[in-house]
Structure formats: C-alpha cells, structure tokens
XYZ file of C-alpha atoms in Angstrom:
485
model
C -14.688 -20.662 6.425
C -12.928 -22.502 9.511
C -10.089 -20.269 11.120
C -10.784 -16.464 11.942
C -7.317 -15.917 13.082
C -3.651 -17.167 13.782
C -2.390 -16.773 17.354
C 0.384 -17.524 19.625
C 1.163 -20.277 16.801
C -1.997 -21.693 16.471
C -5.200 -21.259 14.016
C -8.113 -20.358 16.067
C -12.166 -20.181 15.490
C -13.229 -16.843 15.992
C -15.632 -15.867 19.193
C -16.670 -12.580 17.819
C -18.932 -11.160 15.099
C -20.130 -13.199 12.297
C -19.560 -11.556 8.396
C -19.382 -12.320 4.399
C -16.895 -11.906 2.433
C -18.316 -10.787 -0.741
C -17.337 -11.504 -4.514
C -17.436 -7.965 -5.839
C -18.235 -9.497 -9.758
C -21.544 -11.227 -8.876
C -22.076 -10.699 -5.185
C -21.899 -14.350 -4.400
C -20.750 -15.273 -0.866
C -17.043 -16.326 -0.928
C -16.612 -16.874 2.668
C -18.703 -16.981 5.667
C -16.199 -15.534 8.710
C -16.565 -15.546 12.482
C -14.393 -13.068 13.229
C -12.156 -12.600 16.419
C -13.454 -11.407 20.101
C -11.808 -8.299 22.121
C -10.188 -10.980 24.381
C -8.565 -13.107 20.941
C -7.199 -9.969 20.227
C -5.932 -8.839 23.618
C -4.333 -12.780 23.278
C -2.340 -11.844 19.936
C -1.214 -8.503 21.451
C 0.532 -10.483 24.754
C 1.555 -13.337 22.701
C 3.995 -10.862 20.177
C 4.704 -9.255 23.311
C 5.895 -12.024 25.112
C 7.056 -13.336 21.809
C 9.232 -10.392 21.264
C 10.781 -10.086 25.156
C 11.919 -13.670 25.557
C 14.375 -13.215 22.502
C 13.095 -16.018 20.359
C 12.868 -14.369 17.400
C 14.412 -10.965 18.390
C 17.426 -12.072 20.281
C 18.710 -14.414 16.814
C 20.901 -12.958 14.301
C 20.101 -11.308 11.051
C 21.557 -14.228 9.586
C 19.920 -16.545 11.476
C 16.655 -14.933 10.971
C 17.146 -14.997 7.163
C 17.690 -18.453 6.999
C 14.567 -18.904 8.485
C 12.760 -16.370 6.114
C 14.205 -17.746 3.159
C 12.074 -20.372 4.001
C 9.417 -18.323 4.366
C 9.774 -17.126 1.114
C 9.601 -20.842 -0.295
C 6.177 -21.759 1.552
C 4.581 -18.462 -0.082
C 5.270 -19.329 -2.959
C 4.135 -22.162 -3.217
C 0.906 -20.987 -2.613
C 1.044 -18.660 -5.636
C -2.093 -20.455 -7.210
C -4.277 -19.552 -3.839
C -3.041 -16.389 -3.939
C -3.961 -15.492 -7.655
C -7.518 -17.531 -6.862
C -8.110 -14.807 -3.756
C -7.379 -11.913 -5.956
C -9.884 -12.566 -8.194
C -12.633 -13.749 -5.636
C -12.559 -11.500 -2.592
C -10.585 -8.226 -4.557
C -12.208 -8.601 -7.716
C -9.027 -8.344 -9.918
C -9.150 -9.589 -13.808
C -7.315 -12.743 -14.322
C -5.687 -11.319 -17.154
C -4.978 -7.499 -15.437
C -1.210 -6.695 -15.239
C -2.193 -5.368 -11.773
C -2.315 -9.292 -10.953
C 1.643 -9.199 -10.347
C 1.262 -7.024 -8.051
C -1.196 -9.026 -6.630
C 0.833 -11.969 -6.556
C 4.234 -12.013 -8.459
C 6.295 -9.115 -7.408
C 5.873 -10.235 -3.814
C 6.696 -13.599 -3.845
C 9.756 -12.413 -5.654
C 10.515 -9.877 -3.023
C 11.077 -11.996 0.012
C 14.065 -12.919 -0.952
C 15.163 -9.378 -2.021
C 13.972 -8.259 1.420
C 16.260 -10.642 2.783
C 19.737 -9.906 0.735
C 18.564 -5.897 1.688
C 18.563 -6.636 5.354
C 21.627 -9.220 5.235
C 23.902 -6.028 3.492
C 22.341 -3.365 5.585
C 24.941 -2.647 8.629
C 23.755 -3.617 11.956
C 26.477 -1.007 13.350
C 27.943 2.295 12.196
C 30.313 4.795 13.669
C 29.279 7.771 14.754
C 31.407 10.436 13.128
C 32.643 12.173 16.307
C 35.462 14.913 15.987
C 39.023 13.802 17.633
C 39.001 15.595 20.311
C 35.763 14.027 21.644
C 36.941 10.698 20.813
C 40.202 11.292 23.097
C 39.862 13.790 25.649
C 41.985 13.924 29.063
C 39.275 11.721 31.079
C 38.943 8.967 28.601
C 38.827 7.608 24.874
C 35.206 6.621 23.528
C 33.953 4.854 20.264
C 30.407 6.233 19.402
C 27.828 3.847 17.430
C 24.770 3.523 15.920
C 23.341 0.289 16.553
C 20.020 -1.485 14.366
C 18.042 -3.242 16.907
C 14.598 -4.923 16.343
C 11.560 -2.390 17.659
C 9.127 -4.360 19.114
C 5.803 -5.467 18.180
C 4.403 -4.388 15.240
C 0.703 -4.013 14.018
C -0.092 -4.046 10.304
C -3.282 -3.054 9.166
C -3.692 -3.261 5.118
C -5.848 -2.164 2.484
C -8.426 -4.132 0.169
C -7.389 -3.102 -3.081
C -3.946 -5.305 -3.622
C -4.481 -7.089 0.317
C -1.530 -9.739 -0.189
C 1.552 -7.137 -1.257
C 0.022 -4.098 0.923
C 0.176 -6.337 3.851
C 3.648 -8.024 2.687
C 5.390 -5.050 2.883
C 4.617 -4.837 6.339
C 5.068 -8.274 7.531
C 7.631 -9.381 6.416
C 10.329 -6.792 6.763
C 9.172 -6.151 10.265
C 9.797 -9.803 10.245
C 13.159 -10.065 9.156
C 14.386 -7.092 11.211
C 13.699 -9.220 14.144
C 9.717 -7.520 15.510
C 6.687 -9.384 16.159
C 3.845 -8.620 14.181
C -0.015 -8.430 14.471
C -1.553 -8.365 10.833
C -5.502 -6.932 10.878
C -6.766 -7.223 6.895
C -9.373 -5.619 5.895
C -12.381 -7.114 6.191
C -13.748 -6.726 2.695
C -10.498 -8.888 1.578
C -9.497 -11.144 4.956
C -8.727 -14.217 3.395
C -5.196 -13.931 1.608
C -4.075 -12.885 5.006
C -3.895 -16.300 6.689
C -1.468 -17.415 4.081
C 1.056 -15.611 6.012
C -0.017 -17.970 8.943
C 0.000 -20.879 7.129
C 3.749 -20.325 5.469
C 5.416 -18.889 9.308
C 4.018 -22.854 10.546
C 5.935 -24.290 7.266
C 8.734 -22.627 7.665
C 9.251 -22.474 11.585
C 8.867 -19.100 12.762
C 8.352 -19.414 16.144
C 5.069 -18.894 18.291
C 3.603 -15.634 18.668
C 6.270 -14.023 16.156
C 3.234 -14.236 13.467
C -0.026 -13.614 14.449
C -3.158 -12.720 12.246
C -6.492 -11.206 13.632
C -9.649 -11.451 11.201
C -12.645 -9.093 12.195
C -15.287 -7.015 10.475
C -15.814 -4.463 13.306
C -13.128 -1.900 14.002
C -12.721 -3.082 18.223
C -9.273 -4.850 16.924
C -8.119 -2.337 14.888
C -8.259 0.114 17.566
C -6.966 -2.204 20.081
C -3.652 -2.877 18.086
C -3.267 1.290 17.285
C -3.875 2.030 21.125
C -2.591 -0.802 23.400
C 1.065 0.252 25.030
C 2.110 -3.112 24.003
C 2.381 -1.823 20.394
C 5.213 -0.115 19.428
C 4.127 0.538 15.779
C 1.540 0.640 13.615
C 2.054 0.108 9.573
C -1.378 1.268 7.554
C -2.352 1.229 4.336
C -5.905 2.823 3.715
C -8.009 6.034 3.672
C -6.406 9.380 4.502
C -9.510 9.284 7.205
C -8.796 6.211 8.803
C -5.254 6.820 8.691
C -5.556 9.739 10.669
C -7.636 7.936 13.375
C -4.954 5.579 13.656
C -2.699 8.487 14.114
C -4.906 9.716 16.658
C -5.116 6.444 18.480
C -1.582 6.001 18.675
C -0.413 9.471 19.846
C -1.083 8.450 23.420
C 1.605 6.135 23.414
C 3.634 7.981 21.131
C 3.891 4.851 18.504
C 5.560 4.995 15.429
C 3.349 4.964 12.541
C 3.968 4.297 8.848
C 0.931 5.576 7.176
C 0.566 4.768 3.528
C -2.685 6.607 2.189
C -4.776 8.087 -0.011
C -3.918 9.826 -3.486
C -4.971 12.183 -5.913
C -2.015 11.948 -8.231
C -1.501 14.388 -11.076
C -0.030 13.529 -14.483
C 1.267 16.248 -16.727
C 1.735 15.779 -20.458
C 4.169 17.856 -21.820
C 2.921 19.527 -25.640
C 4.921 17.014 -27.197
C 3.249 14.324 -25.860
C -0.521 15.048 -25.860
C -1.308 11.900 -28.136
C 0.098 9.618 -24.687
C -3.043 10.548 -23.050
C -5.450 8.921 -24.328
C -3.148 5.504 -23.199
C -2.440 6.884 -19.896
C -6.574 7.142 -19.564
C -6.786 3.569 -20.522
C -4.538 2.487 -18.340
C -6.171 4.376 -15.276
C -8.889 3.224 -15.722
C -8.362 -0.685 -16.454
C -6.261 -1.025 -13.901
C -7.893 -2.600 -11.107
C -10.994 -0.342 -11.739
C -9.235 2.590 -11.190
C -8.702 1.369 -7.448
C -4.778 2.391 -7.063
C -4.007 5.132 -4.524
C -0.763 6.174 -7.116
C -2.586 6.148 -10.231
C -2.199 9.472 -11.996
C -5.944 10.068 -11.917
C -5.746 13.638 -12.503
C -4.342 14.595 -16.165
C -3.073 17.849 -17.042
C -2.751 18.469 -20.794
C -2.244 21.964 -22.944
C -5.812 23.629 -23.060
C -5.268 24.168 -26.872
C -5.230 20.480 -26.945
C -7.876 19.675 -24.559
C -10.515 19.127 -26.799
C -8.437 16.611 -28.904
C -7.187 14.693 -26.103
C -10.768 14.243 -24.727
C -12.225 12.961 -28.044
C -9.047 10.414 -28.151
C -9.925 9.103 -24.318
C -13.573 8.706 -25.134
C -12.316 6.756 -28.290
C -10.103 4.633 -26.078
C -12.497 3.235 -23.566
C -15.353 2.994 -25.412
C -15.073 -0.155 -26.113
C -13.488 -2.068 -23.066
C -14.618 -5.129 -22.296
C -16.099 -4.953 -18.801
C -16.756 -8.115 -16.832
C -16.425 -10.760 -14.447
C -13.153 -11.027 -12.727
C -12.588 -14.506 -13.841
C -13.164 -14.032 -16.895
C -9.768 -14.542 -19.262
C -11.411 -11.881 -21.874
C -12.102 -8.991 -19.066
C -10.074 -5.879 -19.179
C -12.169 -3.853 -16.518
C -13.452 -5.587 -13.402
C -15.763 -4.674 -10.578
C -14.640 -1.943 -8.158
C -14.979 -3.635 -4.362
C -18.602 -2.895 -2.774
C -21.585 -0.933 -3.373
C -20.342 1.797 -1.696
C -16.757 2.452 -3.834
C -19.429 2.151 -6.543
C -21.754 5.097 -5.275
C -18.580 6.912 -4.751
C -18.251 7.048 -7.657
C -20.979 8.071 -9.076
C -21.282 10.634 -6.124
C -17.839 12.401 -7.384
C -19.126 12.231 -11.041
C -22.264 13.760 -10.495
C -20.372 16.357 -8.075
C -17.987 17.072 -11.176
C -20.663 18.213 -13.469
C -22.498 20.163 -10.622
C -19.666 21.899 -10.610
C -19.154 22.676 -13.995
C -17.791 19.841 -15.670
C -19.005 17.033 -17.931
C -19.068 13.856 -18.767
C -17.166 12.939 -22.188
C -17.090 8.822 -21.570
C -18.856 6.488 -19.370
C -20.125 7.963 -15.990
C -22.470 5.404 -14.589
C -23.168 1.556 -14.133
C -22.776 -0.474 -17.383
C -26.122 -2.048 -18.688
C -26.822 -5.913 -18.688
C -25.331 -6.498 -14.941
C -27.650 -7.008 -12.529
C -25.175 -8.547 -10.097
C -21.276 -7.279 -9.209
C -20.342 -3.584 -8.787
C -19.425 -2.221 -11.958
C -19.090 1.385 -12.847
C -18.163 2.223 -16.636
C -14.475 3.631 -17.376
C -15.388 7.560 -17.081
C -13.727 10.442 -18.591
C -15.024 14.191 -16.813
C -13.952 17.305 -18.477
C -13.715 19.587 -15.849
C -12.935 23.316 -15.946
C -10.392 23.913 -13.171
C -8.537 22.106 -10.009
C -10.840 23.197 -8.193
C -13.167 21.108 -9.494
C -14.252 18.027 -6.656
C -13.747 15.274 -8.324
C -9.547 16.700 -9.158
C -9.607 17.361 -5.581
C -10.988 13.970 -3.763
C -10.029 10.487 -4.307
C -12.416 8.288 -5.893
C -10.975 5.313 -6.120
C -12.476 3.519 -8.721
C -12.340 4.146 -13.123
C -12.567 7.564 -13.235
C -10.158 10.375 -14.772
C -10.442 13.970 -14.321
C -8.779 16.452 -17.710
C -7.432 19.661 -16.646
C -5.903 22.026 -19.207
C -3.280 24.070 -18.644
C -1.926 27.469 -19.888
C 1.764 26.699 -19.391
C 4.098 24.113 -17.651
C 4.104 26.599 -14.597
C 0.607 26.860 -14.432
C 0.488 22.735 -14.780
C 2.471 22.318 -11.719
C 0.806 25.118 -9.607
C -2.626 23.319 -10.055
C -0.476 19.548 -9.464
C 0.808 21.103 -5.955
C -2.648 22.586 -5.361
C -3.594 19.278 -3.238
C -3.968 17.544 0.322
C -2.331 14.989 -1.340
C 1.371 13.895 -2.220
C 2.014 10.325 -2.873
C 2.955 10.406 -6.326
C 3.228 12.161 -9.828
C 3.675 11.718 -13.509
C 5.209 13.734 -16.002
C 5.207 12.758 -19.811
C 7.525 14.538 -22.457
C 9.573 13.753 -25.261
C 11.587 16.874 -24.107
C 13.697 15.104 -21.701
C 15.117 18.613 -19.656
C 11.423 20.155 -19.827
C 10.125 16.940 -18.424
C 13.366 16.604 -15.745
C 12.708 20.184 -14.801
C 8.571 19.581 -14.500
C 9.312 16.908 -12.192
C 11.730 18.770 -10.004
C 9.239 21.137 -9.341
C 5.913 18.554 -7.785
C 5.607 18.066 -4.479
C 5.291 14.068 -3.898
C 6.719 11.356 -2.151
C 7.395 9.749 -5.607
C 7.735 11.257 -9.383
C 7.780 9.133 -12.190
C 9.250 11.349 -15.189
C 8.664 8.800 -18.299
C 8.679 5.603 -16.626
C 8.362 4.138 -12.697
C 9.558 1.201 -11.503
C 7.818 -0.925 -8.609
C 10.822 -2.439 -6.524
C 12.232 -3.844 -3.436
C 15.133 -1.162 -3.569
C 12.569 1.514 -4.229
C 10.912 3.509 -1.475
C 7.704 5.201 -1.443
C 5.767 7.051 0.588
C 3.608 10.628 0.577
C 3.336 13.784 2.281
C 0.651 15.970 3.232
C -2.667 14.163 3.687
C -0.834 10.861 1.742
C 1.143 9.910 5.044
C 4.029 9.397 7.307
C 7.353 7.144 7.028
C 8.494 5.121 3.730
C 7.356 1.654 2.629
C 10.318 -0.619 0.711
C 14.042 0.376 -0.051
C 16.547 1.039 2.547
C 14.300 3.734 4.518
C 11.147 1.190 4.204
C 13.669 -1.518 5.960
C 15.325 0.943 8.519
C 11.306 1.839 9.823
C 11.054 -1.341 11.371
C 14.652 -0.797 13.639
C 15.519 1.307 16.682
C 18.299 3.445 16.129
C 20.234 3.369 19.626
C 23.837 5.452 20.181
C 26.140 3.641 21.913
C 29.410 4.891 23.374
C 31.848 3.135 24.597
C 34.699 4.490 26.775
C 37.800 3.284 28.208
C-alpha cells in the first residue's frame, strides 16, 4: 500500500511502524502498510487547526459548503465498487449480506441527506426572553442562539462497518464547517482513504480533511489529548471509549462515544414463533458483529424449550464460508482474538450453568479464516456472563421470563443501554413494554436506519448522539449572542 495518510491536502507515505491488513475469510494479506509516525500525526493536527482558524472552510456559508459537499457526495458514489470490495476483503462482510447496505449503500445516499438537513436547520434562533428583559429603562436587547462550527474534530472509527462508522463523523463534521482528522481501526483501515480521495476530487481545501493510518495507539492518543483538538467522536469498545474520555478530560473536549451494547430482545407470549428467525438474523448479520443487535433474547419461561428447539433448527444448516462467495450466509469474525472471545464466553456460559443448544465451536473444514458457528446458548438467568458481556460474534443468549415486568427488569439489568427490541402482536402491550426500557433506542415491531433518526447510548454504551438533528448539532458550538441598543 503506497499511502498511509492524507495530511494537509497531500497523500503521504507512512514513516512509522509497518503492519499487515488481513482478510478474515482466509488470513491472506490484503495490504502491507507502513503506518504514520507521531511526527506525521502532529502535522495532521496542526494542518487541521490552521485550516479551521484561517476560515478557508469554517468561514464559508453553509450554502457554500453545501455546494462542495454535493460534489463530495458524487465523488464518494463513484467509489461504490471499491467500497464493496473492501468490505469483503478487509472486514469480511459476505457479499450477499444485508449488512452490505450499511457498509456501502446507506452512507452513499446519506451525504446529500446530511447536506439537506443542515441547510434546513436554522443557523440562529431567538432566545425567548420575557418582554421586561427585552426592553428595560436602560436599553433594548435581542438575544440569539448562534450555531457555528466547533473546531477540529478527531474521528475514530470501528472495524465492523468501517466506512459507515467513519462516515457519520466525517460528513456532518465537514458540513458543519469543522476540520477533521480521521483515524480508522487498524484492522480495517483501507476504506478511510476514500474520504481523502473524494475530498481532493470535490475541492475541499487542504488541511480540512486529514486521514492517519496506524497500527499502534500513539496517534489515536495524540488526537484525543492535543489541546488543538476540540472534539473526539469515537465508535468502538467500552474499554477504549472510557480511555478516550479519560484522555480528553484534561482539556475538556466534547465527546461523542458510540460504544458497546448487549441489546435485549423481548418476545411477547403472542410472538414467540418469531424468536427463531430473530436468532438467525442476529447470527448471520455480519457474524453478529453489530452493537445494536438483540443478542439477549427474552421469551416466556413456559415457551423456552420450544423456542430453543426452533432456534437450533433455524441455524443448523447455515452456509458458512468466504465473504466473496455469493452463497455464503455466515462469514468470519474479524480476527483470531474475536473468535477466541466467542469461544471464551461460550465456555463461561456453560460454566455458570448454561448449555450450548447449537453451535458453540469453530466449524469443521476450515484451516484458514476466523470462523465461529452460529451459536444459541440456553442460560438460567440474566446474571450469566454471556448475558452480561458483549461478545460481538454469532452468539445469542436465551433467557426465560415469568411475566413482562420480569422481562423488563432483566432487560434493564445491564451495564449497557444502546438499543432494545420488543416484538408482539398485541401492539399496546408491546408499546407499553418498550416505554419501560432504558436504552438510547427502542425498536417495537420494527426499526429504521435513517439520517433523520438519531442513535446513541446510555450507561456504558456511550455519550452523545449520531445521526438526526441531535447528531448534526453535536458538531456545532452554541453561542448566546446579545445585541443591545
């Protein structure tokens, strides 16, 4: 791989540590990378700071930035085939997977939507002062809220949907008028340079969009601590997210942290027949590597045995294979370490009184690639390790409940709070159950992946919001502006 970064308007070769990007389907080498050095990261930070402060981008009107971002959208769309190939090769996403929509198609349509949303948002609003404060014996005043660019944004993305998780940092940050430093996950760094290619083609000024690729942590720590950085937007694990918050604390950076989840999926008594399909969907959605997936499945205790039997049948003959094979339904997890994590929590579930109903091991016949069978675990209660910890693999945990209040209590008994799911034919009961769940998103008999609906977590699932108006406003500062006369 020739370049490891895009700094101050130029593609640069790395001057740091070398590493290899592996194809998780067969462990072949996708790219050999020489990562950026700390000196190059420093240059990227300074380039972003200078570009913001001199107003070459931040000083433009929203409409002017929108014109350039329309070109940016078109430049990204031209690279759809490359993005698809990279999702297969570096992320191991099966070519026929419905998750390919999130990998490629959704973000490519969303750029124009982000531009449209920003252009419709007011850039200033009146503060609703009472009349006696607006006019007094000494002066008259108008009080405004101004929405303005925040500054330099560090964007740190995840490996499961690398382009999408970076996209929802880069594009709104740019449209808001900020400068950006993108640091992708080293397991899936290659698609990050497409943001740079599109920036150059669209005419985004030098220094406004920067990309740094590295294997180690030094660059990520620098862009989370440097006083020249105003905001860090991070998607990844809770452990690393807490470290990012710690690193940003001394300079009180704004944080948006989209972290892990152990999302509950409650099936009402009238809908237990749909639980088996849910288990199949979770396991085969990019091998369970999705933080919003409903991996904790709650069903009535009296129906649990039949649900487990149906789940085992649903995942019994799943086609496991290379992500490039159009017949593959279940591809690999990202790495040997992630496969080992699935093995560890399967064993921990059994040690704590659970049992493996289906899967639970590496599939036979694969001497290469990071594969794990679709796995259904029967656990006695919500305290089981497999019900409390995020596994991020093709594993679902099934728990019986006595009544819906019991289901809600167990669903909320978690360190996470990113997403939750309720399925029920009794729409009133399903709605009322959903209202009791403590989660950043609750999906009752359906869900959306939209530019217009925000997501985010509570508790260990994170801070702030992405997408929607709330997500766009994260990238702006609010100034109270008082005009007297």
